[in-house]
mmCIF file of C-alpha atoms in Angstrom:
data_model
loop_
_atom_site.group_PDB
_atom_site.id
_atom_site.type_symbol
_atom_site.label_atom_id
_atom_site.label_comp_id
_atom_site.label_asym_id
_atom_site.label_seq_id
_atom_site.Cartn_x
_atom_site.Cartn_y
_atom_site.Cartn_z
ATOM 1 C CA MET Q 1 78.677 28.435 1.375
ATOM 2 C CA ALA Q 2 79.495 29.803 -2.072
ATOM 3 C CA ASP Q 3 76.749 31.135 -4.305
ATOM 4 C CA SER Q 4 75.366 28.714 -6.861
ATOM 5 C CA LEU Q 5 76.096 29.288 -10.523
ATOM 6 C CA TYR Q 6 72.433 30.266 -10.778
ATOM 7 C CA ASP Q 7 73.071 33.115 -8.315
ATOM 8 C CA ARG Q 8 76.342 34.103 -9.966
ATOM 9 C CA LEU Q 9 74.607 34.325 -13.355
ATOM 10 C CA GLY Q 10 72.020 36.693 -11.882
ATOM 11 C CA GLY Q 11 69.116 34.369 -11.097
ATOM 12 C CA ILE Q 12 65.896 33.815 -12.996
ATOM 13 C CA ASP Q 13 65.652 37.350 -14.394
ATOM 14 C CA ALA Q 14 69.071 37.102 -16.051
ATOM 15 C CA ILE Q 15 68.444 33.570 -17.344
ATOM 16 C CA THR Q 16 65.069 34.675 -18.763
ATOM 17 C CA ALA Q 17 66.672 37.646 -20.533
ATOM 18 C CA VAL Q 18 69.467 35.516 -22.010
ATOM 19 C CA VAL Q 19 67.078 32.790 -23.189
ATOM 20 C CA GLY Q 20 64.721 35.361 -24.746
ATOM 21 C CA SER Q 21 67.561 37.022 -26.623
ATOM 22 C CA PHE Q 22 68.937 33.642 -27.723
ATOM 23 C CA ARG Q 23 65.509 32.533 -28.977
ATOM 24 C CA ASP Q 24 65.137 35.747 -30.990
ATOM 25 C CA ARG Q 25 68.640 35.425 -32.437
ATOM 26 C CA VAL Q 26 67.967 31.820 -33.524
ATOM 27 C CA ALA Q 27 64.588 32.779 -35.012
ATOM 28 C CA GLY Q 28 66.354 35.331 -37.222
ATOM 29 C CA ASP Q 29 69.180 33.006 -38.294
ATOM 30 C CA ASP Q 30 68.421 31.523 -41.714
ATOM 31 C CA ARG Q 31 71.080 28.875 -41.139
ATOM 32 C CA ILE Q 32 68.886 27.183 -38.517
ATOM 33 C CA ASN Q 33 65.456 28.782 -38.165
ATOM 34 C CA LEU Q 34 63.767 26.254 -40.470
ATOM 35 C CA LYS Q 35 64.335 23.648 -37.741
ATOM 36 C CA PHE Q 36 61.967 25.635 -35.511
ATOM 37 C CA ALA Q 37 59.187 26.070 -38.082
ATOM 38 C CA ARG Q 38 56.709 23.935 -36.127
ATOM 39 C CA THR Q 39 57.955 24.809 -32.648
ATOM 40 C CA ASP Q 40 55.748 26.506 -30.092
ATOM 41 C CA LEU Q 41 58.164 29.296 -29.140
ATOM 42 C CA ALA Q 42 56.432 29.938 -25.801
ATOM 43 C CA ARG Q 43 56.976 26.288 -24.855
ATOM 44 C CA LEU Q 44 60.567 26.308 -26.101
ATOM 45 C CA THR Q 45 61.327 29.459 -24.114
ATOM 46 C CA LYS Q 46 59.866 28.032 -20.910
ATOM 47 C CA MET Q 47 61.682 24.717 -21.356
ATOM 48 C CA LEU Q 48 65.030 26.440 -21.990
ATOM 49 C CA ILE Q 49 64.607 28.715 -18.975
ATOM 50 C CA ASP Q 50 63.709 25.766 -16.743
ATOM 51 C CA GLN Q 51 66.559 23.647 -18.096
ATOM 52 C CA VAL Q 52 69.240 26.323 -17.585
ATOM 53 C CA CYS Q 53 67.780 27.352 -14.232
ATOM 54 C CA GLU Q 54 67.804 23.786 -12.902
ATOM 55 C CA ALA Q 55 71.222 22.942 -14.358
ATOM 56 C CA THR Q 56 72.791 25.968 -12.672
ATOM 57 C CA GLY Q 57 71.359 25.212 -9.241
ATOM 58 C CA GLY Q 58 68.239 27.346 -9.370
ATOM 59 C CA PRO Q 59 64.786 26.458 -8.059
ATOM 60 C CA CYS Q 60 63.255 25.543 -11.432
ATOM 61 C CA ARG Q 61 62.506 21.991 -12.522
ATOM 62 C CA TYR Q 62 62.906 20.980 -16.150
ATOM 63 C CA THR Q 63 60.008 18.743 -17.131
ATOM 64 C CA GLY Q 64 60.607 18.582 -20.875
ATOM 65 C CA ARG Q 65 61.736 15.733 -23.034
ATOM 66 C CA SER Q 66 65.334 14.524 -23.167
ATOM 67 C CA MET Q 67 67.502 16.227 -25.776
ATOM 68 C CA LYS Q 68 67.565 13.022 -27.811
ATOM 69 C CA GLU Q 69 63.778 12.709 -27.770
ATOM 70 C CA ALA Q 70 63.151 16.410 -28.410
ATOM 71 C CA HIS Q 71 65.419 16.436 -31.464
ATOM 72 C CA ALA Q 72 64.576 12.992 -32.888
ATOM 73 C CA SER Q 73 63.823 13.081 -36.623
ATOM 74 C CA MET Q 74 64.741 16.787 -36.930
ATOM 75 C CA GLY Q 75 67.672 15.914 -39.171
ATOM 76 C CA VAL Q 76 69.954 18.424 -37.447
ATOM 77 C CA THR Q 77 73.336 18.649 -39.175
ATOM 78 C CA ASN Q 78 76.726 19.361 -37.623
ATOM 79 C CA GLY Q 79 76.668 22.692 -39.463
ATOM 80 C CA GLU Q 80 73.309 23.636 -37.977
ATOM 81 C CA PHE Q 81 74.427 22.649 -34.494
ATOM 82 C CA ASP Q 82 77.565 24.764 -34.926
ATOM 83 C CA ALA Q 83 75.421 27.702 -36.109
ATOM 84 C CA LEU Q 84 73.278 27.351 -32.985
ATOM 85 C CA VAL Q 85 76.426 27.347 -30.838
ATOM 86 C CA GLU Q 86 77.601 30.527 -32.605
ATOM 87 C CA ASP Q 87 74.256 32.155 -31.803
ATOM 88 C CA LEU Q 88 74.574 31.072 -28.184
ATOM 89 C CA VAL Q 89 78.119 32.437 -27.915
ATOM 90 C CA ALA Q 90 76.998 35.758 -29.407
ATOM 91 C CA THR Q 91 74.107 35.939 -26.935
ATOM 92 C CA LEU Q 92 76.321 35.118 -23.964
ATOM 93 C CA ASN Q 93 78.827 37.738 -25.101
ATOM 94 C CA GLN Q 94 75.992 40.267 -25.362
ATOM 95 C CA PHE Q 95 75.240 39.647 -21.686
ATOM 96 C CA ASN Q 96 78.933 39.499 -20.667
ATOM 97 C CA ILE Q 97 78.679 35.881 -19.555
ATOM 98 C CA PRO Q 98 82.163 34.334 -19.532
ATOM 99 C CA GLU Q 99 82.994 31.197 -21.488
ATOM 100 C CA ALA Q 100 82.845 29.248 -18.237
ATOM 101 C CA GLY Q 101 79.075 29.746 -18.531
ATOM 102 C CA LEU Q 102 79.252 28.422 -22.068
ATOM 103 C CA LEU Q 103 81.016 25.311 -20.779
ATOM 104 C CA LEU Q 104 78.137 24.712 -18.403
ATOM 105 C CA ILE Q 105 75.396 25.230 -20.932
ATOM 106 C CA LEU Q 106 76.909 23.247 -23.791
ATOM 107 C CA GLY Q 107 78.529 20.457 -21.842
ATOM 108 C CA VAL Q 108 82.126 19.341 -21.858
ATOM 109 C CA ASP Q 109 82.397 17.481 -25.170
ATOM 110 C CA THR Q 110 80.836 20.241 -27.263
ATOM 111 C CA PHE Q 111 82.904 22.879 -25.487
ATOM 112 C CA LEU Q 112 86.102 20.969 -26.198
ATOM 113 C CA ASP Q 113 84.994 20.305 -29.806
ATOM 114 C CA MET Q 114 84.968 24.090 -30.226
ATOM 115 C CA GLY Q 115 88.687 24.125 -29.441
ATOM 116 C CA ARG Q 116 88.231 25.455 -25.924
ATOM 117 C CA SER Q 117 89.863 24.159 -22.756
ATOM 118 C CA ALA Q 118 88.347 24.436 -19.308
ATOM 119 C CA ASN Q 119 91.841 24.979 -17.948
ATOM 120 C CA GLN Q 120 92.363 28.197 -19.937
ATOM 121 C CA PHE Q 121 90.088 30.071 -17.526
ATOM 122 C CA ASN Q 122 90.830 31.214 -14.020
ATOM 123 C CA VAL Q 123 88.327 28.746 -12.676
ATOM 124 C CA GLY Q 124 88.960 27.024 -9.374
ATOM 125 C CA LYS Q 125 88.989 23.238 -9.152
ATOM 126 C CA ALA Q 126 85.669 23.065 -7.299
ATOM 127 C CA GLU Q 127 83.926 25.380 -9.754
ATOM 128 C CA GLN Q 128 85.465 23.545 -12.692
ATOM 129 C CA ASP Q 129 84.195 20.232 -11.320
ATOM 130 C CA ASP Q 130 80.732 21.748 -10.837
ATOM 131 C CA LEU Q 131 80.671 23.021 -14.406
ATOM 132 C CA LEU Q 132 81.935 19.763 -15.865
ATOM 133 C CA GLY Q 133 79.428 17.694 -13.946
ATOM 134 C CA LEU Q 134 76.250 19.667 -14.607
ATOM 135 C CA LEU Q 135 75.547 18.803 -18.215
ATOM 136 C CA GLY Q 136 76.746 15.962 -20.341
ATOM 137 C CA PRO Q 137 77.442 16.381 -24.009
ATOM 138 C CA MET Q 138 74.396 17.493 -25.969
ATOM 139 C CA LYS Q 139 75.805 17.402 -29.461
ATOM 140 C CA SER Q 140 75.581 13.620 -29.788
ATOM 141 C CA GLU Q 141 71.949 13.754 -28.635
ATOM 142 C CA ILE Q 142 70.960 16.473 -31.111
ATOM 143 C CA VAL Q 143 72.941 15.997 -34.338
ATOM 144 C CA GLU Q 144 71.596 13.262 -36.610
ATOM 145 C CA VAL Q 145 73.295 14.142 -39.921
ATOM 146 C CA THR Q 146 77.049 14.329 -40.413
ATOM 147 C CA SER Q 147 77.208 17.335 -42.711
ATOM 148 C CA LYS Q 148 78.337 20.953 -42.629
ATOM 149 C CA GLU Q 149 75.153 21.931 -44.475
ATOM 150 C CA VAL Q 150 72.927 24.594 -42.895
ATOM 151 C CA GLY Q 151 69.398 25.789 -43.598
ATOM 152 C CA THR Q 152 68.003 22.324 -44.192
ATOM 153 C CA PRO Q 153 64.222 21.972 -43.938
ATOM 154 C CA LEU Q 154 62.542 20.217 -41.080
ATOM 155 C CA PRO Q 155 61.661 16.682 -42.246
ATOM 156 C CA ASP Q 156 57.954 15.880 -42.594
ATOM 157 C CA ALA Q 157 58.395 13.005 -40.115
ATOM 158 C CA PHE Q 158 59.324 15.338 -37.249
ATOM 159 C CA GLN Q 159 56.700 15.518 -34.519
ATOM 160 C CA ALA Q 160 56.923 18.753 -32.548
ATOM 161 C CA ALA Q 161 56.028 18.835 -28.868
ATOM 162 C CA PRO Q 162 52.466 19.915 -28.202
ATOM 163 C CA ALA Q 163 51.841 23.605 -27.663
ATOM 164 C CA MET Q 164 51.762 24.863 -24.088
ATOM 165 C CA ARG Q 165 48.397 25.097 -22.452
ATOM 166 C CA ASN Q 166 47.625 28.356 -20.721
#
């Protein structure tokens, strides 16, 4: 039996390192960091680790809200989503994770919107099917405002998830 994508990515330690670096990169990016002004970063980090771990075949279980629910009333623009994707690509490149990993994490529609093609990689049919089937498109569940604008404030109506309890 072939290793899961979770194993091929390096398991929980690698996923934790990538998510931590990604979180820090986003926190320092003025194009999008206002959207996280009321976010409990410890909760966000745990939810992202669990989500990526589960989606890649690891032992974690994501128990957070759906992407649509988590981002409702945030007023995320296309430009801000694209900035987040750029931060993710930079983080994945930092850890030498190939774009096939990006396909998995972002989902097919977003990946193709970036001008990429799953067929441009030396990815076998079975692995390609696994990657395509793991996550659906997230962009349509996150973006609420059709605009290239970045750095927009978090609307007052947004209700952040409660902080994690220790």
